[in-house]
């Protein structure tokens, strides 16, 4: 494997998931790249969205392509490797269950052709970069109706990209948000060692996403625990509106007992799959909102990053200046604020 990485950071909300508070010219600049390197990270994951790089007619948006290439060039010059991640398509949004974006990729063959064509265009401008410095994640967090549909698209995409770049390192994850539990269903081409298995984990979700505004738990202000049962039966009865069907179903799915051992057991399907296939394992996203409180937040990060290191799992934290960020960003004044040195030290130690 030529693409060796250890610990990195996601550059979110710049060329992907842009909501108006991260101006493209000032949110991520050369000083940010130097800062990331000086912190001790060795790579970045660069999410890009179809709607940011291509207009509705499929024409490349010149300025956005320039920014992407500038970022790669400056990162390599600083000694950072880069994973280019096609994060959101016009035909596929990982958060469609929360009413974000469209979800036509699985039923529309033209949408699948467009997906492959996007990678033809990306490859045309990225293929000259060294394979040990730049890698591709062809699609982020697939949410296909069935695992077989995701595996079929993988086969198409792999064949297509390999015809363009036989030796490029590609990151692939399992269906349904790249959850570890679905890794046994993932099928990959045999004898292709330029693949890195990728999973995402935000468990325990009721801790890492405590009061997250985009989830049913957004209005819950009662106590939660880590380590331990995220929401106790007593607090469930005291605080939860049983008529709120979405919240009740969310708790049924994601509540449970969590500690470091439980986090490890949740990773086991991915760890076992990587051993079975003889492929490097990587966690492309994990993180915890500050809402949960300082002590529990840092305990979570200590536990999960120690597990990554103990099991030779490279990782990229979510994210740089977003809701989970290691660095603050004033969304009104458009300027940097605080630096979370404690969290950075945990991530890069």
CSV table of C-alpha atoms in Angstrom, one decimal:
chain,number,residue,atom,x,y,z
A,1,UNK,CA,0.0,0.0,0.0
A,2,UNK,CA,1.5,3.3,-1.1
A,3,UNK,CA,-0.8,5.7,0.7
A,4,UNK,CA,0.3,5.7,4.3
A,5,UNK,CA,-1.6,7.9,6.8
A,6,UNK,CA,-2.1,8.0,10.5
A,7,UNK,CA,-4.3,10.9,11.7
A,8,UNK,CA,-6.1,13.7,9.8
A,9,UNK,CA,-8.9,16.2,9.9
A,10,UNK,CA,-12.0,16.8,7.7
A,11,UNK,CA,-12.2,20.1,5.9
A,12,UNK,CA,-15.9,20.4,6.1
A,13,UNK,CA,-18.2,23.3,5.0
A,14,UNK,CA,-15.8,24.7,2.4
A,15,UNK,CA,-16.5,22.8,-0.8
A,16,UNK,CA,-19.2,20.7,0.7
A,17,UNK,CA,-22.3,21.4,2.9
A,18,UNK,CA,-22.0,25.1,2.6
A,19,UNK,CA,-24.6,27.0,4.6
A,20,UNK,CA,-23.6,30.6,4.2
A,21,UNK,CA,-21.3,31.1,7.1
A,22,UNK,CA,-18.0,29.8,5.5
A,23,UNK,CA,-17.0,32.1,2.6
A,24,UNK,CA,-14.9,30.2,0.1
A,25,UNK,CA,-12.1,32.8,0.0
A,26,UNK,CA,-11.6,33.3,3.7
A,27,UNK,CA,-12.9,30.1,5.6
A,28,UNK,CA,-10.0,27.9,4.5
A,29,UNK,CA,-6.7,29.6,3.5
A,30,UNK,CA,-3.0,28.8,3.4
A,31,UNK,CA,-2.5,29.6,7.1
A,32,UNK,CA,-5.1,26.9,7.9
A,33,UNK,CA,-3.1,24.3,6.1
A,34,UNK,CA,0.1,25.3,8.0
A,35,UNK,CA,-1.9,25.2,11.2
A,36,UNK,CA,-3.1,21.7,10.5
A,37,UNK,CA,0.4,20.5,9.7
A,38,UNK,CA,1.9,22.2,12.8
A,39,UNK,CA,-0.7,20.5,15.0
A,40,UNK,CA,0.7,17.2,14.0
A,41,UNK,CA,-1.9,15.9,11.5
A,42,UNK,CA,-0.5,14.1,8.4
A,43,UNK,CA,-3.4,14.4,6.1
A,44,UNK,CA,-6.8,16.0,5.3
A,45,UNK,CA,-10.0,14.6,4.0
A,46,UNK,CA,-11.4,17.1,1.5
A,47,UNK,CA,-15.2,16.7,1.0
A,48,UNK,CA,-16.6,18.1,-2.2
A,49,UNK,CA,-20.2,18.3,-3.4
A,50,UNK,CA,-21.5,18.0,-7.0
A,51,UNK,CA,-23.4,21.3,-6.6
A,52,UNK,CA,-20.3,23.2,-5.5
A,53,UNK,CA,-18.1,22.0,-8.4
A,54,UNK,CA,-20.7,21.6,-11.3
A,55,UNK,CA,-23.7,23.7,-12.2
A,56,UNK,CA,-27.1,22.2,-12.9
A,57,UNK,CA,-26.2,21.8,-16.6
A,58,UNK,CA,-23.1,19.7,-15.6
A,59,UNK,CA,-20.6,22.5,-16.5
A,60,UNK,CA,-17.6,22.8,-14.2
A,61,UNK,CA,-17.6,25.8,-11.9
A,62,UNK,CA,-14.1,27.1,-12.7
A,63,UNK,CA,-13.5,28.9,-9.4
A,64,UNK,CA,-14.4,25.9,-7.3
A,65,UNK,CA,-12.2,23.6,-9.3
A,66,UNK,CA,-9.4,26.1,-8.8
A,67,UNK,CA,-9.9,26.1,-5.1
A,68,UNK,CA,-9.8,22.3,-4.9
A,69,UNK,CA,-6.6,22.1,-6.9
A,70,UNK,CA,-5.1,25.0,-4.8
A,71,UNK,CA,-5.9,23.1,-1.6
A,72,UNK,CA,-4.3,19.9,-2.9
A,73,UNK,CA,-1.2,21.8,-4.1
A,74,UNK,CA,-0.7,23.7,-0.9
A,75,UNK,CA,-1.4,20.7,1.3
A,76,UNK,CA,1.2,18.6,-0.5
A,77,UNK,CA,3.7,21.4,-0.3
A,78,UNK,CA,3.1,21.5,3.4
A,79,UNK,CA,3.7,17.7,3.7
A,80,UNK,CA,0.0,16.8,4.1
A,81,UNK,CA,-1.6,14.0,2.1
A,82,UNK,CA,-5.1,14.5,0.7
A,83,UNK,CA,-8.2,12.3,0.4
A,84,UNK,CA,-10.6,13.8,-2.2
A,85,UNK,CA,-14.1,12.7,-1.0
A,86,UNK,CA,-17.1,13.1,-3.3
A,87,UNK,CA,-19.4,13.9,-0.4
A,88,UNK,CA,-22.9,14.7,-1.8
A,89,UNK,CA,-24.4,14.2,-5.3
A,90,UNK,CA,-27.4,15.9,-6.7
A,91,UNK,CA,-28.9,12.3,-6.8
A,92,UNK,CA,-27.7,11.2,-3.4
A,93,UNK,CA,-27.6,12.8,0.0
A,94,UNK,CA,-26.5,10.7,3.0
A,95,UNK,CA,-29.0,12.6,5.2
A,96,UNK,CA,-32.0,12.2,3.0
A,97,UNK,CA,-33.9,10.5,5.8
A,98,UNK,CA,-33.8,13.9,7.5
A,99,UNK,CA,-35.2,15.6,4.4
A,100,UNK,CA,-31.9,16.8,3.0
A,101,UNK,CA,-31.2,16.4,-0.7
A,102,UNK,CA,-32.5,14.0,-3.3
A,103,UNK,CA,-32.2,10.2,-3.4
A,104,UNK,CA,-32.6,9.0,-7.0
A,105,UNK,CA,-29.2,7.4,-7.6
A,106,UNK,CA,-30.4,3.9,-7.0
A,107,UNK,CA,-33.4,4.0,-9.4
A,108,UNK,CA,-32.1,6.3,-12.1
A,109,UNK,CA,-29.4,4.8,-14.4
A,110,UNK,CA,-28.7,8.3,-15.9
A,111,UNK,CA,-27.8,9.5,-12.4
A,112,UNK,CA,-25.4,6.6,-12.1
A,113,UNK,CA,-23.8,7.5,-15.4
A,114,UNK,CA,-23.5,11.1,-14.2
A,115,UNK,CA,-21.8,9.8,-11.0
A,116,UNK,CA,-19.2,7.9,-13.1
A,117,UNK,CA,-18.8,10.9,-15.4
A,118,UNK,CA,-18.0,13.2,-12.4
A,119,UNK,CA,-15.1,10.9,-11.6
A,120,UNK,CA,-14.0,10.9,-15.2
A,121,UNK,CA,-13.7,14.7,-14.9
A,122,UNK,CA,-12.1,14.6,-11.5
A,123,UNK,CA,-9.6,12.0,-12.7
A,124,UNK,CA,-8.7,14.2,-15.7
A,125,UNK,CA,-7.5,17.0,-13.4
A,126,UNK,CA,-6.2,14.9,-10.5
A,127,UNK,CA,-4.5,11.9,-12.1
A,128,UNK,CA,-1.1,13.6,-12.3
A,129,UNK,CA,-0.9,13.8,-8.5
A,130,UNK,CA,1.3,11.0,-6.9
A,131,UNK,CA,-0.6,8.0,-5.8
A,132,UNK,CA,1.2,8.0,-2.5
A,133,UNK,CA,0.1,11.6,-1.8
A,134,UNK,CA,-3.5,11.8,-3.1
A,135,UNK,CA,-6.3,9.2,-2.8
A,136,UNK,CA,-10.0,9.2,-3.7
A,137,UNK,CA,-13.1,8.4,-1.8
A,138,UNK,CA,-15.6,7.8,-4.6
A,139,UNK,CA,-18.8,8.3,-2.6
A,140,UNK,CA,-19.5,9.3,1.0
A,141,UNK,CA,-21.9,7.3,3.2
A,142,UNK,CA,-24.0,5.4,0.7
A,143,UNK,CA,-27.6,4.8,1.7
A,144,UNK,CA,-28.8,2.3,-0.8
A,145,UNK,CA,-32.1,0.4,-0.4
A,146,UNK,CA,-30.2,-2.9,-0.2
A,147,UNK,CA,-26.6,-3.9,0.3
A,148,UNK,CA,-26.6,-5.6,-3.2
A,149,UNK,CA,-27.4,-2.3,-4.9
A,150,UNK,CA,-24.5,-0.6,-3.3
A,151,UNK,CA,-22.2,-3.6,-4.2
A,152,UNK,CA,-23.4,-3.3,-7.9
A,153,UNK,CA,-22.5,0.4,-8.0
A,154,UNK,CA,-19.1,-0.3,-6.4
A,155,UNK,CA,-18.4,-2.8,-9.2
A,156,UNK,CA,-19.3,-0.3,-11.8
A,157,UNK,CA,-17.4,2.5,-10.2
A,158,UNK,CA,-14.3,0.4,-9.5
A,159,UNK,CA,-14.1,-0.8,-13.1
A,160,UNK,CA,-14.6,2.7,-14.4
A,161,UNK,CA,-12.0,4.4,-12.2
A,162,UNK,CA,-9.5,1.5,-12.6
A,163,UNK,CA,-9.7,2.0,-16.4
A,164,UNK,CA,-8.6,5.6,-15.8
A,165,UNK,CA,-6.1,5.1,-12.9
A,166,UNK,CA,-5.1,1.5,-12.3
A,167,UNK,CA,-2.9,2.4,-9.2
A,168,UNK,CA,-4.9,5.1,-7.4
A,169,UNK,CA,-5.7,4.2,-3.8
A,170,UNK,CA,-9.5,4.2,-3.3
A,171,UNK,CA,-11.5,4.3,-0.1
A,172,UNK,CA,-14.7,2.3,0.1
A,173,UNK,CA,-17.1,1.8,2.9
A,174,UNK,CA,-20.2,-0.3,3.6
A,175,UNK,CA,-23.8,0.6,2.9
A,176,UNK,CA,-25.9,2.7,5.3
A,177,UNK,CA,-23.6,5.5,6.4
A,178,UNK,CA,-20.5,3.2,6.4
A,179,UNK,CA,-21.6,1.7,9.7
A,180,UNK,CA,-19.3,-1.1,10.9
A,181,UNK,CA,-22.2,-3.5,11.4
A,182,UNK,CA,-22.8,-3.6,7.6
A,183,UNK,CA,-19.2,-4.3,6.7
A,184,UNK,CA,-19.8,-8.1,6.3
A,185,UNK,CA,-22.1,-7.4,3.4
A,186,UNK,CA,-19.6,-5.4,1.5
A,187,UNK,CA,-18.2,-7.0,-1.7
A,188,UNK,CA,-15.1,-5.7,-3.3
A,189,UNK,CA,-13.0,-6.8,-6.3
A,190,UNK,CA,-10.5,-9.5,-5.6
A,191,UNK,CA,-6.8,-8.9,-5.9
A,192,UNK,CA,-7.0,-5.2,-5.7
A,193,UNK,CA,-4.8,-4.1,-2.9
A,194,UNK,CA,-5.1,-0.4,-3.6
A,195,UNK,CA,-8.2,-0.2,-1.6
A,196,UNK,CA,-8.6,1.1,2.0
A,197,UNK,CA,-11.7,0.0,3.9
A,198,UNK,CA,-13.4,3.0,5.4
A,199,UNK,CA,-16.0,3.2,8.2
A,200,UNK,CA,-17.7,6.0,10.1
A,201,UNK,CA,-18.7,5.9,13.7
A,202,UNK,CA,-20.5,8.3,15.9
A,203,UNK,CA,-21.5,5.9,18.6
A,204,UNK,CA,-22.9,6.4,21.1
A,205,UNK,CA,-25.0,8.8,19.1
A,206,UNK,CA,-27.0,10.1,22.0
A,207,UNK,CA,-23.7,11.3,23.5
A,208,UNK,CA,-21.8,12.5,20.4
A,209,UNK,CA,-24.9,14.2,19.0
A,210,UNK,CA,-26.5,15.4,22.2
A,211,UNK,CA,-28.9,18.2,21.3
A,212,UNK,CA,-27.9,18.0,17.6
A,213,UNK,CA,-30.3,20.3,15.8
A,214,UNK,CA,-30.8,18.0,12.9
A,215,UNK,CA,-31.8,14.9,14.9
A,216,UNK,CA,-35.0,14.1,16.9
A,217,UNK,CA,-33.1,14.5,20.1
A,218,UNK,CA,-32.5,18.2,19.4
A,219,UNK,CA,-34.8,19.4,22.2
A,220,UNK,CA,-33.9,16.9,24.9
A,221,UNK,CA,-32.1,18.7,27.8
A,222,UNK,CA,-32.2,15.9,30.4
A,223,UNK,CA,-29.1,14.0,31.6
A,224,UNK,CA,-27.2,11.4,29.6
A,225,UNK,CA,-24.2,9.2,30.6
A,226,UNK,CA,-20.9,8.0,29.2
A,227,UNK,CA,-19.7,5.5,30.1
A,228,UNK,CA,-22.9,3.8,31.0
A,229,UNK,CA,-26.4,3.7,29.6
A,230,UNK,CA,-26.9,6.8,27.5
A,231,UNK,CA,-30.4,7.4,28.7
A,232,UNK,CA,-31.6,5.6,31.8
A,233,UNK,CA,-35.1,4.2,32.1
A,234,UNK,CA,-35.8,6.6,34.9
A,235,UNK,CA,-34.8,9.6,32.8
A,236,UNK,CA,-36.7,8.2,29.8
A,237,UNK,CA,-39.9,8.1,31.8
A,238,UNK,CA,-39.3,11.5,33.3
A,239,UNK,CA,-38.2,13.5,30.3
A,240,UNK,CA,-39.4,11.9,27.1
A,241,UNK,CA,-42.7,12.7,25.4
A,242,UNK,CA,-44.0,9.2,24.5
A,243,UNK,CA,-46.2,10.8,21.8
A,244,UNK,CA,-43.1,12.0,19.9
A,245,UNK,CA,-42.9,9.0,17.6
A,246,UNK,CA,-39.6,10.1,15.9
A,247,UNK,CA,-37.9,10.7,19.2
A,248,UNK,CA,-39.1,7.4,20.7
A,249,UNK,CA,-37.9,5.5,17.7
A,250,UNK,CA,-34.6,7.3,17.7
A,251,UNK,CA,-34.0,6.4,21.3
A,252,UNK,CA,-35.0,2.7,20.7
A,253,UNK,CA,-32.4,2.5,18.0
A,254,UNK,CA,-29.5,4.3,19.5
A,255,UNK,CA,-29.8,4.1,23.3
A,256,UNK,CA,-27.7,1.5,25.1
A,257,UNK,CA,-24.8,0.9,27.4
A,258,UNK,CA,-21.5,2.3,26.1
A,259,UNK,CA,-17.9,2.2,27.3
A,260,UNK,CA,-14.6,1.7,25.6
A,261,UNK,CA,-15.1,-2.1,25.3
A,262,UNK,CA,-18.5,-1.5,23.7
A,263,UNK,CA,-17.0,0.9,21.2
A,264,UNK,CA,-14.4,-1.8,20.3
A,265,UNK,CA,-17.1,-4.5,19.9
A,266,UNK,CA,-19.0,-2.2,17.5
A,267,UNK,CA,-15.8,-1.8,15.4
A,268,UNK,CA,-15.2,-5.6,15.3
A,269,UNK,CA,-17.1,-6.3,12.0
A,270,UNK,CA,-14.9,-3.7,10.2
A,271,UNK,CA,-11.7,-5.0,11.9
A,272,UNK,CA,-12.5,-8.6,10.9
A,273,UNK,CA,-13.4,-7.6,7.4
A,274,UNK,CA,-10.1,-5.8,7.0
A,275,UNK,CA,-8.2,-8.9,8.2
A,276,UNK,CA,-10.3,-11.2,5.9
A,277,UNK,CA,-9.4,-9.1,2.9
A,278,UNK,CA,-5.9,-8.1,4.0
A,279,UNK,CA,-6.7,-4.4,3.6
A,280,UNK,CA,-5.9,-1.3,5.6
A,281,UNK,CA,-8.7,-0.1,7.8
A,282,UNK,CA,-9.6,3.6,8.2
A,283,UNK,CA,-12.2,5.6,10.1
A,284,UNK,CA,-13.1,8.6,7.9
A,285,UNK,CA,-15.5,10.3,10.3
A,286,UNK,CA,-16.0,10.4,14.1
A,287,UNK,CA,-16.6,13.1,16.6
A,288,UNK,CA,-18.5,14.5,19.5
A,289,UNK,CA,-20.4,17.8,19.8
A,290,UNK,CA,-19.3,20.1,22.6
A,291,UNK,CA,-23.0,20.1,23.9
A,292,UNK,CA,-22.2,17.1,26.0
A,293,UNK,CA,-19.8,18.9,28.3
A,294,UNK,CA,-16.1,19.1,28.4
A,295,UNK,CA,-15.2,16.0,30.6
A,296,UNK,CA,-17.4,13.5,28.8
A,297,UNK,CA,-16.4,14.9,25.4
A,298,UNK,CA,-12.7,14.4,26.0
A,299,UNK,CA,-13.2,11.0,27.6
A,300,UNK,CA,-15.0,9.9,24.4
A,301,UNK,CA,-12.1,11.2,22.3
A,302,UNK,CA,-9.5,9.5,24.5
A,303,UNK,CA,-11.4,6.2,24.4
A,304,UNK,CA,-12.0,6.1,20.6
A,305,UNK,CA,-8.6,7.3,19.5
A,306,UNK,CA,-6.8,4.8,21.7
A,307,UNK,CA,-8.9,2.1,20.1
A,308,UNK,CA,-7.9,3.3,16.7
A,309,UNK,CA,-4.2,3.2,17.6
A,310,UNK,CA,-4.4,-0.2,19.4
A,311,UNK,CA,-5.9,-1.7,16.2
A,312,UNK,CA,-3.8,0.0,13.6
A,313,UNK,CA,-6.7,2.1,12.3
A,314,UNK,CA,-5.9,5.4,10.6
A,315,UNK,CA,-8.5,8.1,11.2
A,316,UNK,CA,-9.8,11.5,10.2
A,317,UNK,CA,-11.7,13.4,12.8
A,318,UNK,CA,-14.9,15.4,11.9
A,319,UNK,CA,-14.1,18.3,11.7
A,320,UNK,CA,-11.9,21.4,11.4
A,321,UNK,CA,-14.1,24.5,11.9
A,322,UNK,CA,-17.6,23.0,12.0
A,323,UNK,CA,-19.9,22.0,14.8
A,324,UNK,CA,-17.4,19.3,16.0
A,325,UNK,CA,-14.4,21.5,15.3
A,326,UNK,CA,-10.9,21.7,16.7
A,327,UNK,CA,-10.9,25.4,15.9
A,328,UNK,CA,-13.6,28.0,16.4
A,329,UNK,CA,-15.1,30.1,13.7
A,330,UNK,CA,-17.2,33.2,14.2
A,331,UNK,CA,-20.1,32.7,11.8
A,332,UNK,CA,-21.1,36.3,11.8
A,333,UNK,CA,-17.7,38.1,11.7
A,334,UNK,CA,-16.1,35.3,9.5
A,335,UNK,CA,-13.0,35.0,11.6
A,336,UNK,CA,-11.1,32.3,13.6
A,337,UNK,CA,-11.7,32.2,17.3
A,338,UNK,CA,-10.6,29.6,19.9
A,339,UNK,CA,-8.2,26.6,19.4
A,340,UNK,CA,-9.0,23.4,21.3
A,341,UNK,CA,-5.5,22.4,22.2
A,342,UNK,CA,-6.6,19.6,24.6
A,343,UNK,CA,-8.6,17.9,21.8
A,344,UNK,CA,-5.9,18.4,19.2
A,345,UNK,CA,-3.4,16.8,21.6
A,346,UNK,CA,-5.6,13.8,22.0
A,347,UNK,CA,-6.0,13.4,18.2
A,348,UNK,CA,-2.4,13.7,17.3
A,349,UNK,CA,-0.6,12.0,20.3
